[in-house]
Amino acid sequence: MARRYFASPWVEAQRARLQRLVDCAASSASSEPPRALDVGCGRGRHSLMLLEMGFQVTAVDLDGEALDTLRQRERGAVEKGTLKIRSMDLEAEDVGALGHFDVLLVVNYASRSLLPKLLQLLKPKGLLIFESWAQGNEHFATPKDAEAQRRLLRANELLEATSDCFTVLAYSHGLQEDYEGRDCVKQMICAEKRPCPGRASPVSEASRWCLGRLLEVTDASFLQDSAFGRDWVWHRPQSLGVAFGIEDLLQLLDGYDPEAAQKEYLAALTSASPRGARPALWDVSMVRRRESTTETLKPQEVRDFLRAAQLKTSADVLQRGEGWTLVVSQLQGAPALCDLHQRLFAATGLSSGINAYLTPPDAIGKPPHVDDHDVLVLQLAGSKTWTLLDDARQTIREQVPLTKGDVMYLPQGIPHHAAAMASHEASLHLAVALHRRPMSYSSVLGALVTLRLMDPGDGDLLPAALVEEMEGRSQSFAAFGAREHWINQLLPMHLALVRALSPEDLDVGLRREFCAVLRQRSRDLAELLRSPGADLGMPVGARRQRALLRASVRGSERDLEEAAQLPEEDFEALACAAFWVRREYVMDPRGWCGPVHRRGRARGRRRASSRS
């Protein structure tokens, strides 16, 4: 059957979300259809769409002639009560009298004084669909009067209006070519209502509080939070505690030379004395997205561009940055960021690096990608929308707008990309990498089995063959569980273990608890290795790679069970050696091997004569 209406492209794009509301209402105990409010409905093209989908619609406009046309056209729906038509001056009358709705639809109508009142009409989990003309549209259509000019939406205005009580599902701002037969500038949003105050997050308020504490004081509570390692968290702390901005970053790039920067950085890494001044950065790369392609510059081209552009301020980035995103790597040596780096290590016991991303307005830097570490995002200037994708289908799972002062935690394994919002300034965020997997159960148990089978020797450095075996085994163990699985989480006493210089520094009770947990997890992993493993929903390539990793450690279940059966004193020596090998290797990639590891080797290593 031919449609009786022509919805705008933006409204049409939200059809699936609207249909879910109808389907949910139909499957519930309530017999009432969901209610929708069509603001500035005109002749009712979107009211007709909502009616046909199964909504009970209230259509509101001040144009009596347009409403009469809709009333004549939909006389049956009006008589049944599924369509209510109201002639109303929304800015002069009490909109609260309209009631509450599951959908608020506003197309080509904007009133700054009215918008907050309209948003209050949405029920929790209600859907806001809004599109209207934005600043810049005057170049394509002359406003009929000064009031129409004032009503043009400012950059990010709808994001700001919905920042506290909505989850943004989709957002767009900018030039729309041939949009309903004309070029125009529009701002459009689709968002879901959440309880106020505070922006939506998939986790509890306690998780957001713990994340804020992670930045504000030396506090380990976020490591024990249920969201850590499993789900993303958004928060706006009282202070980021970081005195660093766009001008500070650009000052570090003054006179940048890639060869000299990397030589200085490598010299600091291999220096026998870790103390003293640290290099401010490792590398600068430049990336630019053009339609569906990604452009990058070679290191020498980056150097030449920066020398020619002479970028000093955010305005310079807009005027002479040519749309490039600057990615500055390993900034933890910068004086303004050393304290942040040290605070986060003290609070988490996880190694980390700090990268900066400076992106011009309305631009995407890196294409969608997956990090192999957790990320702590600190938005220092401007704003960005983070698009989080579904692991398997690569469809949008969440869109998280970050403005200056926001922080977000993103666990490893979630595909994502970030786009700077349309604005008058560039966007700068820091990405702090928290390397959780090298200290997770998979890695500690990988080290335990490796130390039991291989001799680390008597030197101060771990043999290269042992390091390679340990890393490979740990990666393969990790493949037996998804991001949320215990195998990829930290031990519950992780921070105390990291802070201790040796096992003797641990309380006797804590040391016994650590050994008991690791002994039980050795048995659990042995059982896990015997199971086929579920890869439902994973892409074919990822399933194939995971299958290869799993196959490489088949048979290790016997080694794990034998280790778990060791006498208490021997298992404690082996367990402590495994954790300290992991810790020292992560902290110093040269692979220092000390007396703790040699004691573990002597007591826990499986003798060659015991193999069959």
Coordinates of C-alpha atoms in Angstrom, one line a residue:
M1 CA 0.0 0.0 0.0
A2 CA 1.4 3.4 -1.0
R3 CA 2.3 5.7 1.9
R4 CA 0.0 8.7 2.6
Y5 CA 2.9 10.8 3.8
F6 CA 6.5 11.8 3.1
A7 CA 8.5 12.0 6.3
S8 CA 11.7 14.0 6.5
P9 CA 14.9 11.9 6.0
W10 CA 15.9 12.4 9.6
V11 CA 12.6 11.2 11.0
E12 CA 12.5 8.3 8.5
A13 CA 16.0 7.3 9.8
Q14 CA 14.5 6.9 13.3
R15 CA 11.7 4.6 12.2
A16 CA 13.2 1.4 13.8
R17 CA 13.5 3.2 17.2
L18 CA 9.9 4.3 16.9
Q19 CA 8.8 0.8 16.0
R20 CA 10.5 -0.7 19.0
L21 CA 8.4 1.6 21.3
V22 CA 5.2 0.3 19.6
D23 CA 6.3 -3.3 19.8
C24 CA 7.3 -2.9 23.5
A25 CA 3.9 -1.4 24.3
A26 CA 2.1 -4.2 22.4
S27 CA 3.9 -6.9 24.4
S28 CA 3.3 -5.3 27.8
A29 CA 0.3 -5.7 30.0
S30 CA -0.9 -2.2 29.2
S31 CA -3.5 -2.0 26.4
E32 CA -2.7 1.7 25.8
P33 CA -0.6 2.5 22.7
P34 CA 2.4 4.8 23.2
R35 CA 1.6 8.5 23.0
A36 CA 3.4 10.9 20.6
L37 CA 3.4 14.7 20.5
D38 CA 4.0 16.3 17.0
V39 CA 5.0 19.9 17.7
G40 CA 4.4 22.3 14.8
C41 CA 2.7 19.6 12.9
G42 CA 1.5 21.7 9.9
R43 CA -0.7 19.5 7.7
G44 CA 0.4 16.4 9.6
R45 CA 2.8 14.5 7.5
H46 CA 4.6 13.1 10.5
S47 CA 1.4 12.7 12.5
L48 CA 0.2 10.4 9.7
M49 CA 3.4 8.3 9.9
L50 CA 3.0 8.0 13.7
L51 CA -0.6 7.0 13.4
E52 CA 0.1 4.3 10.9
M53 CA 2.9 2.9 13.1
G54 CA 0.4 2.5 16.0
F55 CA 0.9 5.6 18.1
Q56 CA -1.8 7.7 19.8
V57 CA -0.9 11.1 18.4
T58 CA -1.4 14.7 19.6
A59 CA -0.8 17.1 16.8
V60 CA -0.2 20.8 17.8
D61 CA 0.1 23.9 15.6
L62 CA -1.0 27.5 15.6
D63 CA -2.0 27.4 11.9
G64 CA -5.8 26.7 12.0
E65 CA -6.0 26.2 8.2
A66 CA -3.4 23.5 8.2
L67 CA -5.1 21.8 11.2
D68 CA -8.4 21.8 9.4
T69 CA -6.8 20.1 6.5
L70 CA -5.5 17.4 8.8
R71 CA -8.8 17.1 10.6
Q72 CA -10.7 16.5 7.4
R73 CA -8.2 14.1 6.1
E74 CA -8.1 12.0 9.3
R75 CA -11.7 12.3 10.5
G76 CA -11.9 8.6 11.4
A77 CA -8.8 8.7 13.6
V78 CA -10.1 11.9 15.3
E79 CA -13.4 10.1 16.0
K80 CA -11.7 7.1 17.5
G81 CA -9.5 9.2 19.7
T82 CA -6.2 8.0 18.2
L83 CA -5.5 11.5 16.8
K84 CA -6.0 14.6 18.9
I85 CA -5.6 18.0 17.2
R86 CA -4.9 21.1 19.2
S87 CA -4.7 24.7 17.9
M88 CA -2.3 26.2 20.4
D89 CA 0.3 29.0 20.8
L90 CA 2.9 26.9 22.5
E91 CA 5.0 29.9 23.6
A92 CA 2.1 31.7 25.3
E93 CA 0.0 28.8 26.7
D94 CA 0.8 26.1 29.3
V95 CA 2.3 23.1 27.4
G96 CA 2.1 21.1 30.7
A97 CA -1.6 20.7 30.1
L98 CA -0.8 18.4 27.1
G99 CA 0.3 15.6 29.4
H100 CA 3.3 13.3 29.1
F101 CA 4.4 11.4 26.0
D102 CA 6.6 8.5 24.8
V103 CA 7.7 10.4 21.7
L104 CA 8.4 14.2 21.2
L105 CA 8.7 15.1 17.5
V106 CA 9.8 18.6 16.5
V107 CA 10.6 19.4 12.8
N108 CA 11.5 22.8 11.5
Y109 CA 10.5 24.6 14.7
A110 CA 12.8 26.0 17.4
S111 CA 12.1 28.1 20.5
R112 CA 14.8 28.4 23.1
S113 CA 12.4 29.4 25.9
L114 CA 10.0 26.5 25.0
L115 CA 12.5 23.6 24.5
P116 CA 13.1 22.9 28.3
K117 CA 9.4 22.8 28.9
L118 CA 8.8 20.4 26.0
L119 CA 11.6 18.1 27.2
Q120 CA 9.8 17.8 30.5
L121 CA 6.8 16.3 28.7
L122 CA 8.8 13.2 27.8
K123 CA 8.4 10.1 30.0
P124 CA 11.5 8.2 31.2
K125 CA 12.9 6.2 28.2
G126 CA 10.9 8.5 25.9
L127 CA 12.3 9.3 22.5
L128 CA 13.1 12.9 21.3
I129 CA 13.4 13.4 17.6
F130 CA 14.2 17.0 16.7
E131 CA 15.5 18.8 13.6
S132 CA 15.5 22.4 12.7
W133 CA 17.4 25.1 10.8
A134 CA 20.9 26.0 12.2
Q135 CA 23.2 29.0 11.9
G136 CA 24.6 29.1 8.3
N137 CA 21.2 28.3 6.7
E138 CA 20.8 32.1 6.0
H139 CA 23.3 31.5 3.1
F140 CA 20.7 29.2 1.5
A141 CA 17.4 30.8 2.5
T142 CA 16.9 34.4 3.7
P143 CA 15.1 34.5 7.1
K144 CA 11.8 36.1 6.8
D145 CA 12.5 38.4 9.8
A146 CA 14.9 39.0 12.7
E147 CA 13.1 36.6 14.9
A148 CA 13.6 33.8 12.4
Q149 CA 17.3 34.6 12.3
R150 CA 17.5 34.4 16.1
R151 CA 15.8 31.0 16.1
L152 CA 18.6 29.4 14.1
L153 CA 20.3 26.8 16.2
R154 CA 23.8 27.4 17.4
A155 CA 26.6 24.8 17.1
N156 CA 25.9 21.9 19.5
E157 CA 22.8 23.7 21.0
L158 CA 20.7 20.6 21.0
L159 CA 23.5 18.5 22.6
E160 CA 23.8 21.1 25.4
A161 CA 20.0 21.1 25.9
T162 CA 19.9 17.4 26.4
S163 CA 23.2 16.9 28.2
D164 CA 21.9 16.1 31.6
C165 CA 18.9 13.9 31.1
F166 CA 19.3 12.2 27.8
T167 CA 21.4 9.5 26.0
V168 CA 22.2 10.8 22.5
L169 CA 21.4 8.0 20.0
A170 CA 22.1 10.0 16.8
Y171 CA 23.2 13.6 16.1
S172 CA 24.1 15.7 13.0
H173 CA 25.0 19.3 12.4
G174 CA 26.0 20.9 9.2
L175 CA 25.3 21.3 5.5
Q176 CA 22.7 19.0 4.1
E177 CA 22.8 18.7 0.3
D178 CA 19.6 18.3 -1.6
Y179 CA 17.7 17.7 1.7
E180 CA 14.0 17.5 0.7
G181 CA 14.9 19.2 -2.5
R182 CA 17.2 22.0 -1.3
D183 CA 20.6 22.6 0.2
C184 CA 20.4 23.8 3.9
V185 CA 22.1 23.8 7.2
K186 CA 20.4 21.8 9.9
Q187 CA 20.9 20.5 13.4
M188 CA 19.3 17.2 14.2
I189 CA 19.2 14.9 17.2
C190 CA 17.6 11.6 18.4
A191 CA 17.9 11.0 22.1
E192 CA 16.4 8.9 24.9
K193 CA 15.1 10.4 28.1
R194 CA 16.9 9.3 31.3
P195 CA 16.4 10.1 35.0
C196 CA 17.9 13.4 36.0
P197 CA 20.3 14.8 37.1
G198 CA 23.4 13.5 35.4
R199 CA 24.0 12.2 31.9
A200 CA 23.1 8.7 31.1
S201 CA 25.6 5.9 31.6
P202 CA 25.0 2.1 31.3
V203 CA 26.2 1.7 34.9
S204 CA 25.3 2.9 38.4
E205 CA 25.9 6.3 40.0
A206 CA 28.4 4.5 42.2
S207 CA 30.5 3.6 39.2
R208 CA 30.6 7.3 38.1
W209 CA 31.5 8.3 41.6
C210 CA 34.4 5.8 41.6
L211 CA 35.6 7.0 38.2
G212 CA 35.7 10.6 39.5
R213 CA 37.6 9.5 42.6
L214 CA 40.2 7.9 40.4
L215 CA 41.1 11.3 39.0
E216 CA 40.7 13.4 42.1
V217 CA 42.7 11.4 44.7
T218 CA 44.9 8.3 44.9
D219 CA 42.0 5.8 45.2
A220 CA 41.7 2.2 44.1
S221 CA 37.9 1.9 44.4
F222 CA 37.3 1.9 40.6
L223 CA 39.3 -1.3 40.2
Q224 CA 36.8 -3.1 42.4
D225 CA 33.8 -1.5 40.7
S226 CA 31.5 -3.8 38.7
A227 CA 32.0 -1.7 35.6
F228 CA 35.8 -1.9 35.5
G229 CA 36.9 -4.1 32.6
R230 CA 33.4 -4.6 31.5
D231 CA 31.5 -1.4 30.5
W232 CA 32.0 2.2 29.6
V233 CA 31.4 4.9 32.2
W234 CA 30.9 8.7 31.8
H235 CA 31.4 11.2 34.5
R236 CA 32.0 15.0 35.0
P237 CA 34.3 15.3 38.1
Q238 CA 34.7 18.6 40.0
S239 CA 38.1 18.9 38.4
L240 CA 40.2 17.0 36.0
G241 CA 43.3 18.2 37.8
V242 CA 45.1 18.8 34.5
A243 CA 46.5 22.2 33.6
F244 CA 47.1 21.4 29.9
G245 CA 45.4 22.8 26.8
I246 CA 45.7 23.3 23.0
E247 CA 48.4 26.0 23.3
D248 CA 50.4 23.8 25.7
L249 CA 50.3 21.0 23.2
L250 CA 51.3 23.1 20.2
Q251 CA 54.2 24.6 22.2
L252 CA 55.6 21.1 22.7
L253 CA 55.5 20.7 18.9
D254 CA 57.5 23.8 18.2
G255 CA 60.7 22.7 16.3
Y256 CA 59.5 19.0 16.3
D257 CA 61.9 16.6 14.6
P258 CA 60.8 12.9 14.4
E259 CA 64.3 11.4 14.4
A260 CA 65.6 13.5 17.3
A261 CA 62.4 12.9 19.4
Q262 CA 62.5 9.1 19.0
K263 CA 66.3 8.9 19.7
E264 CA 65.8 10.9 22.9
Y265 CA 62.8 8.7 23.9
L266 CA 64.7 5.4 23.3
A267 CA 67.7 6.7 25.1
A268 CA 65.6 7.3 28.2
L269 CA 64.0 3.9 28.0
T270 CA 67.4 2.1 27.8
S271 CA 69.1 4.3 30.3
A272 CA 70.5 2.5 33.4
S273 CA 69.3 5.4 35.5
P274 CA 65.5 6.0 35.2
R275 CA 65.7 9.3 37.0
G276 CA 66.1 12.7 35.6
A277 CA 64.3 14.7 32.8
R278 CA 62.1 12.6 30.6
P279 CA 61.4 13.4 26.9
A280 CA 58.1 15.2 26.4
L281 CA 56.8 13.0 23.5
W282 CA 57.6 10.0 21.3
D283 CA 55.9 10.7 18.0
V284 CA 53.5 13.0 16.1
S285 CA 51.3 11.6 13.4
M286 CA 48.7 13.4 11.3
V287 CA 45.5 11.8 10.0
R288 CA 42.6 13.1 7.9
R289 CA 39.3 11.4 6.9
R290 CA 38.0 12.3 3.4
E291 CA 34.7 10.7 2.6
S292 CA 35.5 6.9 3.1
T293 CA 39.3 7.2 2.9
T294 CA 41.9 7.9 5.5
E295 CA 44.9 10.1 4.7
T296 CA 48.2 10.1 6.7
L297 CA 51.5 11.9 6.4
K298 CA 55.0 10.4 6.6
P299 CA 57.1 11.6 9.6
Q300 CA 59.2 14.0 7.5
E301 CA 56.0 15.4 6.0
V302 CA 54.6 16.0 9.5
R303 CA 57.8 17.9 10.4
D304 CA 57.6 20.0 7.3
F305 CA 53.9 20.7 7.7
L306 CA 54.3 21.9 11.3
R307 CA 57.2 24.1 10.4
A308 CA 55.3 25.8 7.6
A309 CA 51.9 26.1 9.4
Q310 CA 53.3 27.5 12.7
L311 CA 50.4 26.5 14.7
K312 CA 50.3 28.3 18.1
T313 CA 46.6 28.6 19.0
S314 CA 43.2 27.0 18.4
A315 CA 42.4 29.7 15.8
D316 CA 45.6 28.7 13.9
V317 CA 44.4 25.1 13.8
L318 CA 41.1 26.2 12.3
Q319 CA 42.8 28.6 9.8
R320 CA 45.9 26.7 8.8
G321 CA 45.4 23.1 10.0
E322 CA 43.9 22.0 6.7
G323 CA 41.5 19.6 8.5
W324 CA 44.3 17.3 9.9
T325 CA 44.0 15.6 13.3
L326 CA 47.3 15.8 15.3
V327 CA 48.0 12.6 17.2
V328 CA 50.8 13.1 19.8
S329 CA 52.1 9.9 21.4
Q330 CA 53.5 9.2 24.8
L331 CA 53.1 12.6 26.4
Q332 CA 53.5 11.4 30.0
G333 CA 57.0 13.0 30.0
A334 CA 55.5 16.4 29.5
P335 CA 55.9 18.4 32.7
A336 CA 52.2 19.3 32.9
L337 CA 51.2 15.6 32.6
C338 CA 53.7 13.8 34.8
D339 CA 51.6 14.3 37.9
L340 CA 48.5 12.8 36.2
H341 CA 50.5 9.8 35.0
Q342 CA 52.0 9.2 38.4
R343 CA 48.6 9.6 40.2
L344 CA 46.9 7.1 37.8
F345 CA 49.7 4.5 38.3
A346 CA 49.5 5.0 42.1
A347 CA 45.7 4.5 41.9
T348 CA 45.6 1.5 39.5
G349 CA 49.1 -0.2 39.5
L350 CA 48.7 -0.4 35.7
S351 CA 51.3 0.9 33.2
S352 CA 50.0 3.6 31.0
G353 CA 50.9 6.0 28.2
I354 CA 49.2 9.3 27.4
N355 CA 48.3 10.3 23.8
A356 CA 46.7 13.6 22.8
Y357 CA 44.3 14.0 19.9
L358 CA 43.8 17.6 18.5
T359 CA 40.9 17.5 16.0
P360 CA 39.4 20.4 14.0
P361 CA 35.6 21.0 14.3
D362 CA 33.3 18.6 12.5
A363 CA 36.0 16.2 11.6
I364 CA 36.8 12.5 12.4
G365 CA 40.4 11.7 13.2
K366 CA 41.1 7.9 13.3
P367 CA 38.6 5.5 11.6
P368 CA 36.7 3.0 13.7
H369 CA 39.2 0.8 15.6
V370 CA 39.6 -1.5 18.6
D371 CA 42.2 -0.8 21.3
D372 CA 44.0 -3.7 23.1
H373 CA 44.0 -1.7 26.4
D374 CA 41.5 0.2 28.5
V375 CA 41.3 3.9 27.8
L376 CA 40.6 6.8 30.1
V377 CA 39.5 9.8 28.0
L378 CA 39.9 13.4 29.4
Q379 CA 38.2 16.1 27.3
L380 CA 40.3 19.2 27.7
A381 CA 38.9 21.5 25.1
G382 CA 36.0 21.7 22.6
S383 CA 33.7 18.7 22.3
K384 CA 33.7 15.2 20.6
T385 CA 31.0 12.6 20.0
W386 CA 32.3 9.1 20.7
T387 CA 30.5 6.4 18.7
L388 CA 30.7 3.0 20.3
L389 CA 30.0 0.1 18.0
D390 CA 28.7 -3.4 18.6
D391 CA 31.6 -5.9 18.7
A392 CA 30.2 -8.2 16.0
R393 CA 27.8 -6.3 13.7
Q394 CA 29.6 -3.0 13.8
T395 CA 26.3 -1.2 14.3
I396 CA 26.0 1.8 16.6
R397 CA 25.7 0.8 20.2
E398 CA 26.0 4.2 21.9
Q399 CA 26.9 7.8 21.0
V400 CA 28.5 9.6 23.9
P401 CA 29.0 13.4 23.6
L402 CA 31.9 14.7 25.7
T403 CA 32.4 18.4 26.4
K404 CA 35.2 20.2 28.2
G405 CA 35.7 18.7 31.7
D406 CA 34.1 15.3 30.9
V407 CA 35.9 12.0 31.5
M408 CA 35.0 8.6 30.0
Y409 CA 36.3 5.1 30.8
L410 CA 36.3 2.6 27.9
P411 CA 37.4 -1.0 28.4
Q412 CA 39.4 -2.8 25.8
G413 CA 37.7 -4.5 22.9
I414 CA 34.9 -2.0 22.2
P415 CA 35.1 -0.7 18.6
H416 CA 34.9 3.0 18.5
H417 CA 35.7 6.3 16.8
A418 CA 35.5 9.9 17.9
A419 CA 34.3 13.0 15.9
A420 CA 34.8 16.6 16.9
M421 CA 31.5 18.4 17.0
A422 CA 30.8 21.5 14.8
S423 CA 32.1 24.4 16.8
H424 CA 34.1 27.6 16.8
E425 CA 37.1 25.8 18.3
A426 CA 39.2 22.7 17.9
S427 CA 38.7 19.7 20.1
L428 CA 41.5 18.3 22.4
H429 CA 41.3 15.1 24.4
L430 CA 43.9 13.0 26.2
A431 CA 43.7 9.2 25.9
V432 CA 45.4 7.5 28.9
A433 CA 46.0 3.8 28.1
L434 CA 45.6 1.5 31.1
H435 CA 47.2 -1.9 30.1
R436 CA 45.1 -4.3 32.1
R437 CA 45.6 -7.5 30.2
P438 CA 49.4 -7.8 31.0
M439 CA 48.4 -8.1 34.7
S440 CA 45.2 -10.1 34.3
Y441 CA 44.5 -13.7 35.3
S442 CA 45.4 -14.9 31.8
S443 CA 48.8 -13.3 32.0
V444 CA 49.6 -14.3 35.6
L445 CA 48.6 -17.9 34.9
G446 CA 50.5 -17.8 31.6
A447 CA 53.6 -16.8 33.6
L448 CA 52.9 -19.5 36.2
V449 CA 52.8 -22.3 33.6
T450 CA 55.8 -21.0 31.7
L451 CA 58.0 -20.7 34.9
R452 CA 57.0 -24.2 35.8
L453 CA 58.1 -25.5 32.4
M454 CA 61.1 -23.3 31.7
D455 CA 64.2 -22.2 33.6
P456 CA 64.5 -18.4 33.9
G457 CA 68.3 -18.8 34.5
D458 CA 70.5 -17.1 37.1
G459 CA 71.0 -13.8 35.3
D460 CA 69.3 -10.5 36.0
L461 CA 67.4 -10.5 32.6
L462 CA 64.7 -12.9 31.6
P463 CA 65.7 -15.1 28.6
A464 CA 64.1 -14.0 25.3
A465 CA 62.7 -17.5 24.8
L466 CA 61.0 -17.5 28.2
V467 CA 59.5 -14.0 27.5
E468 CA 58.2 -15.1 24.1
E469 CA 56.7 -18.3 25.6
M470 CA 55.1 -16.4 28.5
E471 CA 53.6 -13.7 26.2
G472 CA 52.2 -16.2 23.7
R473 CA 50.7 -18.5 26.4
S474 CA 49.1 -15.5 28.1
Q475 CA 47.5 -14.3 24.9
S476 CA 46.2 -17.7 24.1
F477 CA 44.7 -18.1 27.6
A478 CA 43.0 -14.7 27.1
A479 CA 41.3 -16.1 24.0
F480 CA 39.2 -18.4 26.2
G481 CA 37.0 -15.6 27.4
A482 CA 35.4 -12.4 26.2
R483 CA 36.2 -8.9 27.5
E484 CA 33.9 -9.4 30.5
H485 CA 35.2 -12.9 31.4
W486 CA 37.1 -13.4 34.7
I487 CA 40.2 -14.6 32.7
N488 CA 40.7 -11.1 31.4
Q489 CA 40.1 -9.3 34.7
L490 CA 42.6 -8.3 37.4
L491 CA 43.2 -10.3 40.6
P492 CA 41.2 -8.9 43.5
M493 CA 44.4 -8.0 45.4
H494 CA 46.1 -6.6 42.3
L495 CA 47.1 -3.2 43.8
A496 CA 48.6 -4.6 47.0
L497 CA 50.7 -7.0 44.9
V498 CA 51.9 -4.3 42.7
R499 CA 52.9 -2.0 45.6
A500 CA 54.8 -4.8 47.4
L501 CA 58.5 -4.9 46.7
S502 CA 58.5 -8.7 47.5
P503 CA 56.1 -11.3 48.8
E504 CA 57.5 -10.7 52.3
D505 CA 56.0 -7.2 52.2
L506 CA 52.5 -8.7 52.0
D507 CA 50.5 -9.5 55.1
V508 CA 50.5 -13.3 55.7
G509 CA 46.7 -13.4 55.3
L510 CA 46.7 -11.5 52.1
R511 CA 49.5 -13.7 50.7
R512 CA 47.5 -16.8 51.5
E513 CA 44.4 -15.4 50.0
F514 CA 46.3 -14.6 46.8
C515 CA 47.6 -18.1 46.6
A516 CA 44.2 -19.6 47.2
V517 CA 42.6 -17.5 44.5
L518 CA 45.3 -18.4 42.0
R519 CA 45.2 -22.1 42.8
Q520 CA 41.4 -22.1 42.3
R521 CA 41.7 -20.2 39.0
S522 CA 44.3 -22.6 37.8
R523 CA 41.7 -25.4 38.2
D524 CA 39.0 -23.2 36.6
L525 CA 41.3 -22.4 33.6
A526 CA 42.0 -26.1 33.2
E527 CA 38.3 -26.7 32.9
L528 CA 37.9 -23.8 30.5
L529 CA 40.6 -25.2 28.2
R530 CA 38.6 -28.4 27.9
S531 CA 35.5 -26.6 26.9
P532 CA 34.8 -25.9 23.2
G533 CA 34.2 -22.1 23.8
A534 CA 31.4 -20.0 22.5
D535 CA 32.1 -17.6 19.7
L536 CA 28.5 -16.8 18.7
G537 CA 28.1 -13.4 17.2
M538 CA 31.8 -12.9 16.5
P539 CA 33.0 -12.0 13.0
V540 CA 34.4 -14.9 11.0
G541 CA 38.0 -13.6 11.0
A542 CA 37.9 -13.1 14.8
R543 CA 36.6 -16.6 15.3
R544 CA 39.3 -18.0 13.2
Q545 CA 42.1 -16.1 15.1
R546 CA 40.6 -17.1 18.5
A547 CA 40.5 -20.8 17.4
L548 CA 44.2 -20.7 16.4
L549 CA 45.1 -19.2 19.8
R550 CA 43.1 -21.7 21.7
A551 CA 44.6 -24.6 19.7
S552 CA 48.1 -23.5 20.6
V553 CA 47.7 -24.2 24.3
R554 CA 45.7 -27.4 24.2
G555 CA 47.3 -29.7 26.7
S556 CA 48.1 -26.9 29.1
E557 CA 45.2 -28.0 31.3
R558 CA 47.5 -30.8 32.7
D559 CA 50.2 -28.3 33.6
L560 CA 47.6 -26.1 35.4
E561 CA 46.2 -29.0 37.4
E562 CA 49.6 -30.2 38.4
A563 CA 50.6 -26.8 39.6
A564 CA 47.3 -26.5 41.6
Q565 CA 48.2 -29.8 43.4
L566 CA 51.6 -28.5 44.5
P567 CA 52.3 -28.4 48.3
E568 CA 51.3 -25.0 49.9
E569 CA 54.9 -23.7 50.3
D570 CA 55.9 -24.7 46.7
F571 CA 52.7 -23.3 45.1
E572 CA 53.2 -20.0 47.0
A573 CA 56.8 -19.7 45.7
L574 CA 55.6 -20.4 42.2
A575 CA 52.6 -18.1 42.3
C576 CA 54.6 -15.2 43.7
A577 CA 57.3 -15.7 41.2
A578 CA 54.7 -15.7 38.4
F579 CA 53.1 -12.4 39.5
W580 CA 56.5 -10.7 40.1
V581 CA 57.8 -11.8 36.7
R582 CA 54.7 -10.3 35.1
R583 CA 55.0 -7.1 37.1
E584 CA 58.7 -6.5 36.5
Y585 CA 58.4 -7.3 32.8
V586 CA 55.5 -4.9 32.4
M587 CA 57.3 -2.2 34.3
D588 CA 60.6 -2.8 32.6
P589 CA 60.4 -4.5 29.1
R590 CA 64.1 -5.4 29.4
G591 CA 62.8 -8.2 31.6
W592 CA 64.5 -8.0 34.9
C593 CA 64.7 -11.3 36.8
G594 CA 65.4 -11.2 40.5
P595 CA 65.7 -13.6 43.5
V596 CA 62.0 -13.9 44.0
H597 CA 61.7 -15.5 40.5
R598 CA 64.6 -17.9 41.1
R599 CA 63.1 -19.1 44.4
G600 CA 59.9 -19.8 42.5
R601 CA 61.8 -21.7 39.9
A602 CA 63.5 -23.8 42.5
R603 CA 60.4 -24.9 44.3
G604 CA 57.6 -24.8 41.7
R605 CA 59.3 -25.8 38.4
R606 CA 58.4 -29.2 37.0
R607 CA 61.4 -31.4 36.6
A608 CA 62.1 -32.9 33.2
S609 CA 62.1 -36.4 34.8
S610 CA 58.4 -35.9 35.8
R611 CA 57.3 -35.4 32.2
S612 CA 55.8 -38.2 30.2

